[in-house]
mmCIF file of C-alpha atoms and ligand atoms in Angstrom:
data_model
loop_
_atom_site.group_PDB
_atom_site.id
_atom_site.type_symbol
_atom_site.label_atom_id
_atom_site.label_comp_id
_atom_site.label_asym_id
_atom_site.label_seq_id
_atom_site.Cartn_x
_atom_site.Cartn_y
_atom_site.Cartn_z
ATOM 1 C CA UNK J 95 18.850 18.220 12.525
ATOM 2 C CA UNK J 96 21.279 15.696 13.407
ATOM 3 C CA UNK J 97 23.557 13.803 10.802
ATOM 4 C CA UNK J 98 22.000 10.789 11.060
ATOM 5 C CA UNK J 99 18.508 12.542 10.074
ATOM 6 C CA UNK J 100 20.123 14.031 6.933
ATOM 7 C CA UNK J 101 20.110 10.427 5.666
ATOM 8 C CA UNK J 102 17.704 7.944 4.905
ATOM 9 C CA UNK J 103 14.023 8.178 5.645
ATOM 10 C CA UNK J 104 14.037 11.182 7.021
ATOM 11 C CA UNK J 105 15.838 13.113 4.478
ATOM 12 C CA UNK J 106 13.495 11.029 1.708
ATOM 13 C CA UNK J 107 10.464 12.816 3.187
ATOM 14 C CA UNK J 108 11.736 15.776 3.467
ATOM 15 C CA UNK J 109 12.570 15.944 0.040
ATOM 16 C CA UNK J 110 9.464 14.076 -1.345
ATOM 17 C CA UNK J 111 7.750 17.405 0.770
ATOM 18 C CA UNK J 112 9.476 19.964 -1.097
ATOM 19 C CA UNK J 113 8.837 18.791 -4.148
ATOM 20 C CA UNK J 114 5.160 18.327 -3.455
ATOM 21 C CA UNK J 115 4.967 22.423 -2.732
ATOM 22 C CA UNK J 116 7.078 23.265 -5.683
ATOM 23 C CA UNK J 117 4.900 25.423 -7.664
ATOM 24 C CA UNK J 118 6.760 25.874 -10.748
ATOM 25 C CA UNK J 119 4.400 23.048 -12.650
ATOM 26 C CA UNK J 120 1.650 24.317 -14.660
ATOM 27 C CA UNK J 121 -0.244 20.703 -14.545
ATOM 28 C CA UNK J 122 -0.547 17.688 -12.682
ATOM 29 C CA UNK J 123 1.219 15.827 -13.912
ATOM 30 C CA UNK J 124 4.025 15.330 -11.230
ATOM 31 C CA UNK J 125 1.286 14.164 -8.604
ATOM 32 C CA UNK J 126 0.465 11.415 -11.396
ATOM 33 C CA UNK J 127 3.998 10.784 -11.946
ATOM 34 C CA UNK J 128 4.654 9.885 -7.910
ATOM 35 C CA UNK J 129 1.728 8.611 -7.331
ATOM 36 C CA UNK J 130 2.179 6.539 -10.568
ATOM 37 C CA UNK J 131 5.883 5.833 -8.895
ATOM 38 C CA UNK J 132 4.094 4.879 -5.540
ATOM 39 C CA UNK J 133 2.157 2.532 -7.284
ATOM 40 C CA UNK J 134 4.416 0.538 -9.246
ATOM 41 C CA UNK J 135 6.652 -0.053 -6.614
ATOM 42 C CA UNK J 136 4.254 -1.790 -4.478
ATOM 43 C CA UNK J 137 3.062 -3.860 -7.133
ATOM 44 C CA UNK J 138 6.349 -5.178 -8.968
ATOM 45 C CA UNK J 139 7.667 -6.659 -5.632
ATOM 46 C CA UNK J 140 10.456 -9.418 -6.254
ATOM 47 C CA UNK J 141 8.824 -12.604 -5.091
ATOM 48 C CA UNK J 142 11.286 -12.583 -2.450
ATOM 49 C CA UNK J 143 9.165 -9.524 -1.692
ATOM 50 C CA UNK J 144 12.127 -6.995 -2.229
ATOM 51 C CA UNK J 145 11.147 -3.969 -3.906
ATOM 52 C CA UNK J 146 11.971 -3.166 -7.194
ATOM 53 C CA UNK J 147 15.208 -1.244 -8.587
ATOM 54 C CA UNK J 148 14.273 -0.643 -11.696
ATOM 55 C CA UNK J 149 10.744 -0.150 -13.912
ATOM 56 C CA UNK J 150 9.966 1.621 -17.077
ATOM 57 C CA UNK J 151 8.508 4.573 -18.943
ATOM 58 C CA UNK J 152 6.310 2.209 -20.581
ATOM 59 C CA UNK J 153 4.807 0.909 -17.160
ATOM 60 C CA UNK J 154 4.636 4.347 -15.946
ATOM 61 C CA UNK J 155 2.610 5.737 -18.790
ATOM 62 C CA UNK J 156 -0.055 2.599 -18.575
ATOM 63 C CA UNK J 157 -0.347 3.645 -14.854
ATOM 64 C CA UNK J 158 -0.541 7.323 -15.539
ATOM 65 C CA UNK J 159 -3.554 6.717 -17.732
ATOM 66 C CA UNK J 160 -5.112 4.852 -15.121
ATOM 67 C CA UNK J 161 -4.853 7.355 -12.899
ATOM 68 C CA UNK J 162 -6.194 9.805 -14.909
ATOM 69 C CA UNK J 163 -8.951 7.712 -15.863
ATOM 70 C CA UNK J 164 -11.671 8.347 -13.791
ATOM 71 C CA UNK J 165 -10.282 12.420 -13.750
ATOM 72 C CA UNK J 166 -11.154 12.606 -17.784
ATOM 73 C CA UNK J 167 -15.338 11.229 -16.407
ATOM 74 C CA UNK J 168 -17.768 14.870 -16.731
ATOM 75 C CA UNK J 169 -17.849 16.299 -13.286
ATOM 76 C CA UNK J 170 -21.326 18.223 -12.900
ATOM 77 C CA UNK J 171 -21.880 20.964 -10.745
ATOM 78 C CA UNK J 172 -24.976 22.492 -11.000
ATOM 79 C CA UNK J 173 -25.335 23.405 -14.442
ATOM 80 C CA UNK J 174 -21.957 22.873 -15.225
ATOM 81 C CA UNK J 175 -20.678 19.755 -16.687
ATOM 82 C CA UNK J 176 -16.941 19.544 -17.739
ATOM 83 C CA UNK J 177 -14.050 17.451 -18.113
ATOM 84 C CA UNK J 178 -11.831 19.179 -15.298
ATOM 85 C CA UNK J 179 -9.037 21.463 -16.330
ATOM 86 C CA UNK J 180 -4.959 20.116 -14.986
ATOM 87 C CA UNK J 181 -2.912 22.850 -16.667
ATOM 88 C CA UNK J 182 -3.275 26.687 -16.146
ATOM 89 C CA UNK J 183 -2.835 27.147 -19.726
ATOM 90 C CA UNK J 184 -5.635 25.060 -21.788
ATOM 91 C CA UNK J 185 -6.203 21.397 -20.976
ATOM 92 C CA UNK J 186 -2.617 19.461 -19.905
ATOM 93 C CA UNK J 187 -2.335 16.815 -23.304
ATOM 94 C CA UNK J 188 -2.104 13.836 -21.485
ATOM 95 C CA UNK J 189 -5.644 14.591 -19.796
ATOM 96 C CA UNK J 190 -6.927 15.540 -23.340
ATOM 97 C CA UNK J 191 -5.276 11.937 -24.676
ATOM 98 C CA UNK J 192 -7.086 10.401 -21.869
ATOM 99 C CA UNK J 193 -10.350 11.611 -22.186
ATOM 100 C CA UNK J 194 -10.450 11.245 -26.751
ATOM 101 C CA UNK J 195 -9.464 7.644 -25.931
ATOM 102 C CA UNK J 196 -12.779 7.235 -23.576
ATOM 103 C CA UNK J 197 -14.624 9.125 -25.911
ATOM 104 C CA UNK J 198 -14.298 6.267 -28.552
ATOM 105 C CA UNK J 199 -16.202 4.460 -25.796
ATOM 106 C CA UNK J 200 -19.873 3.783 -26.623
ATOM 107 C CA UNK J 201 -20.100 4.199 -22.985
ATOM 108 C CA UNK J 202 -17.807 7.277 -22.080
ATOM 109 C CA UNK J 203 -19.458 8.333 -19.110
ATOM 110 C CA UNK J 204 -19.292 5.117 -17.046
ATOM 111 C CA UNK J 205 -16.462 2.587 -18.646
ATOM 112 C CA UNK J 206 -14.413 0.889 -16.572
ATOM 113 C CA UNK J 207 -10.681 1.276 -18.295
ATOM 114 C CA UNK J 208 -10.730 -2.632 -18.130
ATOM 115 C CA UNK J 209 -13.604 -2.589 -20.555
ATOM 116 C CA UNK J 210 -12.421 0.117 -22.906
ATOM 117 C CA UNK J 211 -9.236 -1.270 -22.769
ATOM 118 C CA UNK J 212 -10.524 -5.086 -23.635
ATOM 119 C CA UNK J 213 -12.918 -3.252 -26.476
ATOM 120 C CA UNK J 214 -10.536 -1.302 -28.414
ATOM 121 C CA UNK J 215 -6.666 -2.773 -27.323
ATOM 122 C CA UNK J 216 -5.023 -1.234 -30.710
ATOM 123 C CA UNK J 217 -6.143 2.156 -29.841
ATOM 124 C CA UNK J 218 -4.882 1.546 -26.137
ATOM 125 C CA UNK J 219 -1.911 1.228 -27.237
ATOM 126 C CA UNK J 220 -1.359 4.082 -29.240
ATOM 127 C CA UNK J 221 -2.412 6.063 -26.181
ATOM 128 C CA UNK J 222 -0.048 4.665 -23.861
ATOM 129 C CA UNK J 223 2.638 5.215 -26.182
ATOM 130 C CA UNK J 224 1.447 9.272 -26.757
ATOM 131 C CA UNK J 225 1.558 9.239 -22.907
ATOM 132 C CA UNK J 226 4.895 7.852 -22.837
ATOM 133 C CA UNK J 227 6.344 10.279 -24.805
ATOM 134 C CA UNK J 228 5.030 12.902 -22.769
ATOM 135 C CA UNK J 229 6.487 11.519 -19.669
ATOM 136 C CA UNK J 230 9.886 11.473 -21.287
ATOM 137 C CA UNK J 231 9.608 14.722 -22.700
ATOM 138 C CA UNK J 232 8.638 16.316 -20.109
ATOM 139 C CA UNK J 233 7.868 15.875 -16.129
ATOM 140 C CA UNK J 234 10.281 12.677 -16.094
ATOM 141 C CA UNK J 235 13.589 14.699 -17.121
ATOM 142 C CA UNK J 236 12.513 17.883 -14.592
ATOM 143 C CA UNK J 237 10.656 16.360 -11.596
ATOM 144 C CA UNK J 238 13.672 15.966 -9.383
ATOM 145 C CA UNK J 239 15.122 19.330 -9.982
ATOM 146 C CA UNK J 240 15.884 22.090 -7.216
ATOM 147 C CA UNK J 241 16.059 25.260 -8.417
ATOM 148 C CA UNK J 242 18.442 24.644 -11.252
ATOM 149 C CA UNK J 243 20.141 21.595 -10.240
ATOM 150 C CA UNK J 244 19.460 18.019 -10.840
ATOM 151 C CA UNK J 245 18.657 16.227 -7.321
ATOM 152 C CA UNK J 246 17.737 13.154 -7.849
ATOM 153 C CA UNK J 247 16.280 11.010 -4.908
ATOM 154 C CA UNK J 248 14.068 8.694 -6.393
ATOM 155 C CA UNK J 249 15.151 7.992 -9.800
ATOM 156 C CA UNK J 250 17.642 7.864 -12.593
ATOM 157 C CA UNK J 251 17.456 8.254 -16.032
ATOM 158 C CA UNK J 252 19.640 7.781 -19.053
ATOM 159 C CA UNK J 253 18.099 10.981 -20.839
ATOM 160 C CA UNK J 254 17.457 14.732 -20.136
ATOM 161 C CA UNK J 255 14.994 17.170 -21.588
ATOM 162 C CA UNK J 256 16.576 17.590 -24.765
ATOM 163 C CA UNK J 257 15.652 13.999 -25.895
ATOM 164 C CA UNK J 258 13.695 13.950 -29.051
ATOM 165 C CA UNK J 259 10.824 12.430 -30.311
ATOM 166 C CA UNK J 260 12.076 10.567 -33.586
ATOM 167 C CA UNK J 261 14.221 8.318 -31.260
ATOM 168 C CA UNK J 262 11.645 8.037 -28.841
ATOM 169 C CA UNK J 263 9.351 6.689 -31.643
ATOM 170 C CA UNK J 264 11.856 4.233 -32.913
ATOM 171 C CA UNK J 265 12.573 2.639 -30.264
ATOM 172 C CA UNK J 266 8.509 2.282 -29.559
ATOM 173 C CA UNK J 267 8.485 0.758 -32.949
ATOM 174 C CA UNK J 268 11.716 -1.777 -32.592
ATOM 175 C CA UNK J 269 12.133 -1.489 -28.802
ATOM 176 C CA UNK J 270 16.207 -0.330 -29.734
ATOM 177 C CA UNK J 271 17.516 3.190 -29.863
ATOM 178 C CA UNK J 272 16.644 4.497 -26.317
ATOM 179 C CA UNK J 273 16.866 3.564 -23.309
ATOM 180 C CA UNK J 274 13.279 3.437 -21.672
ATOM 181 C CA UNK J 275 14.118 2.388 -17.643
ATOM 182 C CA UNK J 276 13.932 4.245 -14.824
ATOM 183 C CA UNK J 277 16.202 2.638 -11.879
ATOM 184 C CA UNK J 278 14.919 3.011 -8.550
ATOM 185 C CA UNK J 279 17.795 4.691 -6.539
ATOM 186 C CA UNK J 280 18.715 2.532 -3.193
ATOM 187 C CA UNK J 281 16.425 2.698 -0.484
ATOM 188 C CA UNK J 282 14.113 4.447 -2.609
ATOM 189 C CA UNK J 283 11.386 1.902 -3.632
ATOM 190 C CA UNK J 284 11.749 0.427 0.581
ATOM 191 C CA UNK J 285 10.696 4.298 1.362
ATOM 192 C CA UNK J 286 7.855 4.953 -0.997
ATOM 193 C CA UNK J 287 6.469 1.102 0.098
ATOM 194 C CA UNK J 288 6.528 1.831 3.688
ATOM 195 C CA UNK J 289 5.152 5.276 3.487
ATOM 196 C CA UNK J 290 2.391 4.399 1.346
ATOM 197 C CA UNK J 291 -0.129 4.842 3.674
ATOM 198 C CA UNK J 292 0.559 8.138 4.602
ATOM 199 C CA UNK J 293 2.160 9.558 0.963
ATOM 200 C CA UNK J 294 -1.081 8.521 -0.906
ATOM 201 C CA UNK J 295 -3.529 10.976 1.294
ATOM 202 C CA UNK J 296 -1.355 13.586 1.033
ATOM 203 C CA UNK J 297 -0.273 13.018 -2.925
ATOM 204 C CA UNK J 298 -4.398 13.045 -3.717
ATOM 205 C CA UNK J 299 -5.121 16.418 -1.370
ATOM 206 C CA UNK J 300 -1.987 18.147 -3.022
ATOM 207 C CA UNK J 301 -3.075 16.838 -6.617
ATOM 208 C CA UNK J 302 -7.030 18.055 -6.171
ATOM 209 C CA UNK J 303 -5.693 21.381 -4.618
ATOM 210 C CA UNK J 304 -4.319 22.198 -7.647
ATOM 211 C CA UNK J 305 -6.854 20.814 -10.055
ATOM 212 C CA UNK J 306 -9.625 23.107 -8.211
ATOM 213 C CA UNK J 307 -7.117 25.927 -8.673
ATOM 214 C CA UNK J 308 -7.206 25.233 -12.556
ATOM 215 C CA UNK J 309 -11.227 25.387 -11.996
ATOM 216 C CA UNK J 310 -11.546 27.913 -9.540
ATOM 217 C CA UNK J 311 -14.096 28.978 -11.403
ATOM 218 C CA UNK J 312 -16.572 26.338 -11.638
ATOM 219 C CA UNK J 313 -15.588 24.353 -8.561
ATOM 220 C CA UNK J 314 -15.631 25.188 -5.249
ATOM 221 C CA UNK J 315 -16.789 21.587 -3.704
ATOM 222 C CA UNK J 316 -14.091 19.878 -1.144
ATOM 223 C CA UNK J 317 -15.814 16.975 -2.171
ATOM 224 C CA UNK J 318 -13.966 16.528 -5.476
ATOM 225 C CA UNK J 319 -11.381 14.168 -3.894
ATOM 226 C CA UNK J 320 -14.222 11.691 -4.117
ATOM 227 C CA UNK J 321 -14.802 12.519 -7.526
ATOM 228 C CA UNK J 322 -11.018 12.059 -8.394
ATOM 229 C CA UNK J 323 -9.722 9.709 -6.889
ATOM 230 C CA UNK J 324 -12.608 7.232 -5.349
ATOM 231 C CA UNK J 325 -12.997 4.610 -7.923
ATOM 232 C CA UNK J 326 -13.987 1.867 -5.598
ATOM 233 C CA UNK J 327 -16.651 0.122 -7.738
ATOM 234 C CA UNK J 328 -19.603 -1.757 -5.876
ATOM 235 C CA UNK J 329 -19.367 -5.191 -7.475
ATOM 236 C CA UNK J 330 -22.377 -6.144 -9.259
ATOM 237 C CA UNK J 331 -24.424 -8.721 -8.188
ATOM 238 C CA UNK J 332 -22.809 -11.503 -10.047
ATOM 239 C CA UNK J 333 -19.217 -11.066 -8.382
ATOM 240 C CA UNK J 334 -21.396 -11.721 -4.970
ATOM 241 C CA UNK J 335 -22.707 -14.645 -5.695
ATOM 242 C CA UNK J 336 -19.894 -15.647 -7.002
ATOM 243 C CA UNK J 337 -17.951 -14.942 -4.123
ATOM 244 C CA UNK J 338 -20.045 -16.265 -2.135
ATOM 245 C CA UNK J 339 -19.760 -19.540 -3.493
ATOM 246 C CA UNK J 340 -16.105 -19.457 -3.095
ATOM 247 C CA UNK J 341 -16.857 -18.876 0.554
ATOM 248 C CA UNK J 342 -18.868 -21.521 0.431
ATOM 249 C CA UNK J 343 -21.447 -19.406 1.943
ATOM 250 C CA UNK J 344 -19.287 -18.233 4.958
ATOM 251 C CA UNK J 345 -18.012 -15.052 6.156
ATOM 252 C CA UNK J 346 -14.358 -14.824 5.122
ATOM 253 C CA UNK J 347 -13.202 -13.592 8.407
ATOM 254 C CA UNK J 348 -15.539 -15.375 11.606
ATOM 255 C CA UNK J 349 -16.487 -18.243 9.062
ATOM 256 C CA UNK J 350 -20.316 -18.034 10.052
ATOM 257 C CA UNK J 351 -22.771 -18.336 7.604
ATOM 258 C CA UNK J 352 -23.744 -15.174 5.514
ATOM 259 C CA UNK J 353 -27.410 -16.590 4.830
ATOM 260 C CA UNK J 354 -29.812 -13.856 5.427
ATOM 261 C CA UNK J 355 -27.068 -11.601 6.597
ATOM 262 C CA UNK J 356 -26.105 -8.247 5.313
ATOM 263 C CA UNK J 357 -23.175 -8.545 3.563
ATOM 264 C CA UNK J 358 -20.201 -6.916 1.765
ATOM 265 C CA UNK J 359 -17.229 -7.312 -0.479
ATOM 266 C CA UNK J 360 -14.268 -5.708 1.348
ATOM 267 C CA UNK J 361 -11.144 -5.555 -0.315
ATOM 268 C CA UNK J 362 -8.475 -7.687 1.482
ATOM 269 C CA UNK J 363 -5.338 -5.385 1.033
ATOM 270 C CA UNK J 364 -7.351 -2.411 2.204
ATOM 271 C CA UNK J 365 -7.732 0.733 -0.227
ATOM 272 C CA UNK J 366 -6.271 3.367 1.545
ATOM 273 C CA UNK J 367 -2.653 0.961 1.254
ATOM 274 C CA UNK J 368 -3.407 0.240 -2.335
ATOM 275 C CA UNK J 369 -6.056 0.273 -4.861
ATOM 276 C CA UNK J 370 -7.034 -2.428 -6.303
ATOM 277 C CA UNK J 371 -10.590 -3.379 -7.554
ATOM 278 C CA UNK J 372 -9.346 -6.448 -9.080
ATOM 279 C CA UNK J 373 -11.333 -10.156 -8.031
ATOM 280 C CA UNK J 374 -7.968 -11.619 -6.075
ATOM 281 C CA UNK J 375 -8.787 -9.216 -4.158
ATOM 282 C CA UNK J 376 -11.922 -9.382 -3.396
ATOM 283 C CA UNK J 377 -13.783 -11.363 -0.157
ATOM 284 C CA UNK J 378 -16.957 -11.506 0.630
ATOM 285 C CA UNK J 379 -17.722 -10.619 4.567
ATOM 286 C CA UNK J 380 -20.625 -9.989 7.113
ATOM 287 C CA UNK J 381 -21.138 -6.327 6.937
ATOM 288 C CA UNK J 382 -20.489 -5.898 10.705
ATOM 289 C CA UNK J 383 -16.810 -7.820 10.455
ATOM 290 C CA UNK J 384 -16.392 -5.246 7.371
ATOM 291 C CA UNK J 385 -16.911 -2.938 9.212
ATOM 292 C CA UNK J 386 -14.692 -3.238 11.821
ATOM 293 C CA UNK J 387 -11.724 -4.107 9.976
ATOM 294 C CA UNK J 388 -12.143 -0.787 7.900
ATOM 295 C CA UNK J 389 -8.570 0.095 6.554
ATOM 296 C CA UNK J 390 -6.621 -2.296 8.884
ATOM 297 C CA UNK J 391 -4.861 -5.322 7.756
ATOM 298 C CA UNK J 392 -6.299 -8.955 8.542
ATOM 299 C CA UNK J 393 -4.133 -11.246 11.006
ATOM 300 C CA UNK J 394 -1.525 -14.131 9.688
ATOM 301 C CA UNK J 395 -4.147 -16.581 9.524
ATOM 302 C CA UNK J 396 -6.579 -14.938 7.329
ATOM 303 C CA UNK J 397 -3.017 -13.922 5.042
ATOM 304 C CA UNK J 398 -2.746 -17.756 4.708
ATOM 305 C CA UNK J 399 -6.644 -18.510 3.669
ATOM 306 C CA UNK J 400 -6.388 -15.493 1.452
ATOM 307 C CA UNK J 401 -3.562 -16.891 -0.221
ATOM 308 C CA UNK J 402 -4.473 -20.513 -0.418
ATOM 309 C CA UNK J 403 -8.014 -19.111 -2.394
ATOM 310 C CA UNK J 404 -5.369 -18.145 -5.087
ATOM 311 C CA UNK J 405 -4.266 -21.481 -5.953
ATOM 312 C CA UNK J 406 -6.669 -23.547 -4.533
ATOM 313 C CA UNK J 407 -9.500 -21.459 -6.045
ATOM 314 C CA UNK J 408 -7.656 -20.133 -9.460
ATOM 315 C CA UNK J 409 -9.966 -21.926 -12.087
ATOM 316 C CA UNK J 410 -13.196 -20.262 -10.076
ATOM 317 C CA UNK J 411 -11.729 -16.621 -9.842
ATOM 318 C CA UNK J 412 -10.484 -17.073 -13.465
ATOM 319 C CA UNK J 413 -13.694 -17.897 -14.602
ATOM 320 C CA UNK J 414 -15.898 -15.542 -12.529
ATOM 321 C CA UNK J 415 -13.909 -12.730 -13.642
ATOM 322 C CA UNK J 416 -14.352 -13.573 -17.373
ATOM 323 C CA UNK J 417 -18.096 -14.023 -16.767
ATOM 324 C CA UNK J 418 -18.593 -10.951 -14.980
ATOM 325 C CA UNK J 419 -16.393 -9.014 -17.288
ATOM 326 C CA UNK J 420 -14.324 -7.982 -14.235
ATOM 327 C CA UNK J 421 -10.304 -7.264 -13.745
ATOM 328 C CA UNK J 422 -8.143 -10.000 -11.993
ATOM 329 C CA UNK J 423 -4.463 -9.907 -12.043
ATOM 330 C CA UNK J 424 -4.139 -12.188 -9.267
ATOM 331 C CA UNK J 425 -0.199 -12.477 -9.772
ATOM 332 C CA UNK J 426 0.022 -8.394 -9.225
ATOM 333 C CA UNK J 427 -1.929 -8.903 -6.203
ATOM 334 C CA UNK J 428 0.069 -10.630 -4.801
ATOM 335 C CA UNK J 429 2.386 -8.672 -5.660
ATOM 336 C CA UNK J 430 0.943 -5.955 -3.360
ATOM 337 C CA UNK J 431 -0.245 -8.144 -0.406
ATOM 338 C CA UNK J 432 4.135 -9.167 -0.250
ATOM 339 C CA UNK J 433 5.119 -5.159 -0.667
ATOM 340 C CA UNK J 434 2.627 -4.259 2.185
ATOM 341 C CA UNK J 435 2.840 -7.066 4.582
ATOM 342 C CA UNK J 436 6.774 -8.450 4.299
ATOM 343 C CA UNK J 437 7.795 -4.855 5.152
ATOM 344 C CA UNK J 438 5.799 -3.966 8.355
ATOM 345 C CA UNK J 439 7.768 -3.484 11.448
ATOM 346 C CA UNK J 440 7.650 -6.126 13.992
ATOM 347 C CA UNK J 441 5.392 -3.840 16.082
ATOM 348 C CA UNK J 442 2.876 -3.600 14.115
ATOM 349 C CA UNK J 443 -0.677 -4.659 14.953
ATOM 350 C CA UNK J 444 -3.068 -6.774 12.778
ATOM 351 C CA UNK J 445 -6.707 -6.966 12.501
ATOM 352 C CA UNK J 446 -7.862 -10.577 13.906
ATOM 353 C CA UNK J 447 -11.591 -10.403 14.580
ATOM 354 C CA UNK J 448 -14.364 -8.254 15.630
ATOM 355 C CA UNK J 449 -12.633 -5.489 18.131
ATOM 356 C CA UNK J 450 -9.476 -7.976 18.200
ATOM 357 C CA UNK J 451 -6.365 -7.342 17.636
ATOM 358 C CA UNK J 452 -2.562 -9.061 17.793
ATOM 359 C CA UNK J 453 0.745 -9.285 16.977
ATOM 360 C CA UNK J 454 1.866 -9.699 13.674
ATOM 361 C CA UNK J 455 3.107 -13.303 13.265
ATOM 362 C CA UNK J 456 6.045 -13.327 10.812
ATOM 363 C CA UNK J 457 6.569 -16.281 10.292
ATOM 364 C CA UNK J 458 3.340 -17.314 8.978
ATOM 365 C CA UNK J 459 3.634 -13.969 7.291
ATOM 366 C CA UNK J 460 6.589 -15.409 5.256
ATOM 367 C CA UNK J 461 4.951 -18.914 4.833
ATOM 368 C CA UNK J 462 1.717 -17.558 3.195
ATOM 369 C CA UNK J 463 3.452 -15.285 0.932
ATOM 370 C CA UNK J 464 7.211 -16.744 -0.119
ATOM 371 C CA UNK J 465 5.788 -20.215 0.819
ATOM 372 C CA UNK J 466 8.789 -20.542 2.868
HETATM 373 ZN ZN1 ZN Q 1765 -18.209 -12.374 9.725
#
């Protein structure tokens, strides 16, 4: 390998890699904790659209649980119907936290975390701050190691293992008395952003591998990546119309009418770069332009439409969100739509119309999101 390889990217995989086939765990909970890490970094962009250097256990463990969210659902197999084992020995805690929390859901087996979360927000909390203390405790202090020595690549923290629970609690309780970040090391955050789309495949194989070895013996279905991971939810009817409206009528991409097409809600920053269900998100489409923009990203112009609904459309998202009971964070959105598009390479191709295709245009890249 030559020197230049043994820096950067390169060496960032490499090591992300290792640590990926490091067996020593006996849960999950390191794939949460990068994919968690993976996450977060896209989201909490500067608004320069700089990734972040530093975040905190406290925004890790509200990501970890959503993660983990639709994991802690009863997967039925036959006659089997279980909450999935992630630890060789027992159930791994923060699963078990998980689940009791959506158990004190009338619904359990089909809450959205955004409704449990808006029905019971006391009782959130408490679980976000069990699973914080877990992540401190435990995979935060050892997920970096090698063999016996600290490597750190990703992260640092001001704590190791030995950190104890009392201060952890006080400072949950006064916000003093530890020292909750974790700061991005350089380059870091840049790596994990602009290998998103390949990390997060390979982070959800890796993480069901090993939760169908904790159930070898009730699961034998390849199919439980959908059942893990694939939390797209099909918008209800009322998000349509009221999408539609928005559009007034017309296809977000050709801008034909939609009346007595087939139509479908495709998620602008496509799923397989990030994840989110949320209405900013959200455009309504002809099912045949859906379809052929699939996981690509949509052209400079359609960036700059997009981003004008924001503001131009606020009050209307706002309020069909409420109505419909549905999540919109429109400002971590954006967010995501400046991680994933201010840090393509000039090469890269976008998704213009049906079976068209061009150059990224940067500049109106920059406009739409910095407003530059
Ligand atoms: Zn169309």
């Amino acid at each position: 390998m030559s020197a230049a390889a043994d820096t950067g990217a390169v060496a960032f995989a490499e090591r992300l890699l290792t640590l990926l086939d490091e067996a020593s765990y006996s849960t999950t909970y390191k794939f949460a904790v990068v994919l968690g890490l993976l996450d977060l970094c896209i989201e909490t962009a500067e608004a320069s659209g700089a990734p972040t250097t530093m975040l905190t256990t406290r925004q890790l463990a509200d990501k970890v649980v959503q993660i983990y969210w639709p994991q802690t659902r009863e997967f039925v197999e036959g006659n089997a119907s279980l909450v999935l084992r992630q630890s060789n020995t027992g159930q791994a805690e923060i699963v078990s936290l998980v689940r009791k929390f959506r158990e004190r859901h009338l619904d359990a087996a089909t809450a959205s975390l955004h409704q449990a979360r808006a029905a019971d927000a006391s009782a959130y909390e408490r679980l976000v701050e069990k699973v914080e203390w877990k992540l401190i405790e435990m995979p935060l202090p050892r997920l970096q190691r090698l063999g016996n020595t600290d490597e750190p690549f990703i992260y640092r923290i001001a704590w190791d293992e030995h950190i104890t629970q009392g201060a952890v609690r006080d400072y949950q309780r006064t916000g003093r008395g530890f020292d909750n970040r974790i700061l991005i090391l350089d380059g870091a955050a840049e790596h994990l952003v602009q290998f998103g789309p390949l990390l997060r495949p390979l982070l959800r194989r890796h993480f069901a591998d090993r939760i169908l070895r904790y159930n070898r013996s009730v699961l034998s279905d390849p199919g439980i990546e959908a059942f893990l991971f694939d939390t797209q939810r099909t918008p209800a009817a009322p998000i349509r119309r009221a999408l539609h409206e928005l559009q007034s009528g017309a296809c977000f991409y050709c801008r034909l009418s939609l009346t007595g097409a087939k139509t479908e809600v495709d998620h602008f920053i496509p799923w397989a770069r990030y994840p989110d269900d949320s209405l900013a998100n959200l455009v309504l489409a002809h099912h045949g332009c859906n379809n052929d923009k699939r996981h690509y990203l949509a052209a400079a112009d359609h960036l700059t439409r997009w981003r004008r609904r924001q503001d131009d459309e606020a009050k209307g998202l706002r309020d069909a969100a409420s109505e419909c009971d549905w999540p919109h964070e429109p400002e971590r959105t954006l967010s995501v739509a400046r991680s994933v598009y201010l840090h393509l390479p000039q090469s890269a191709r976008l998704w213009q119309a049906r079976g068209t295709f061009v150059p990224i245009d940067t500049a109106l890249v920059r406009e739409a999101l910095l407003g530059a």
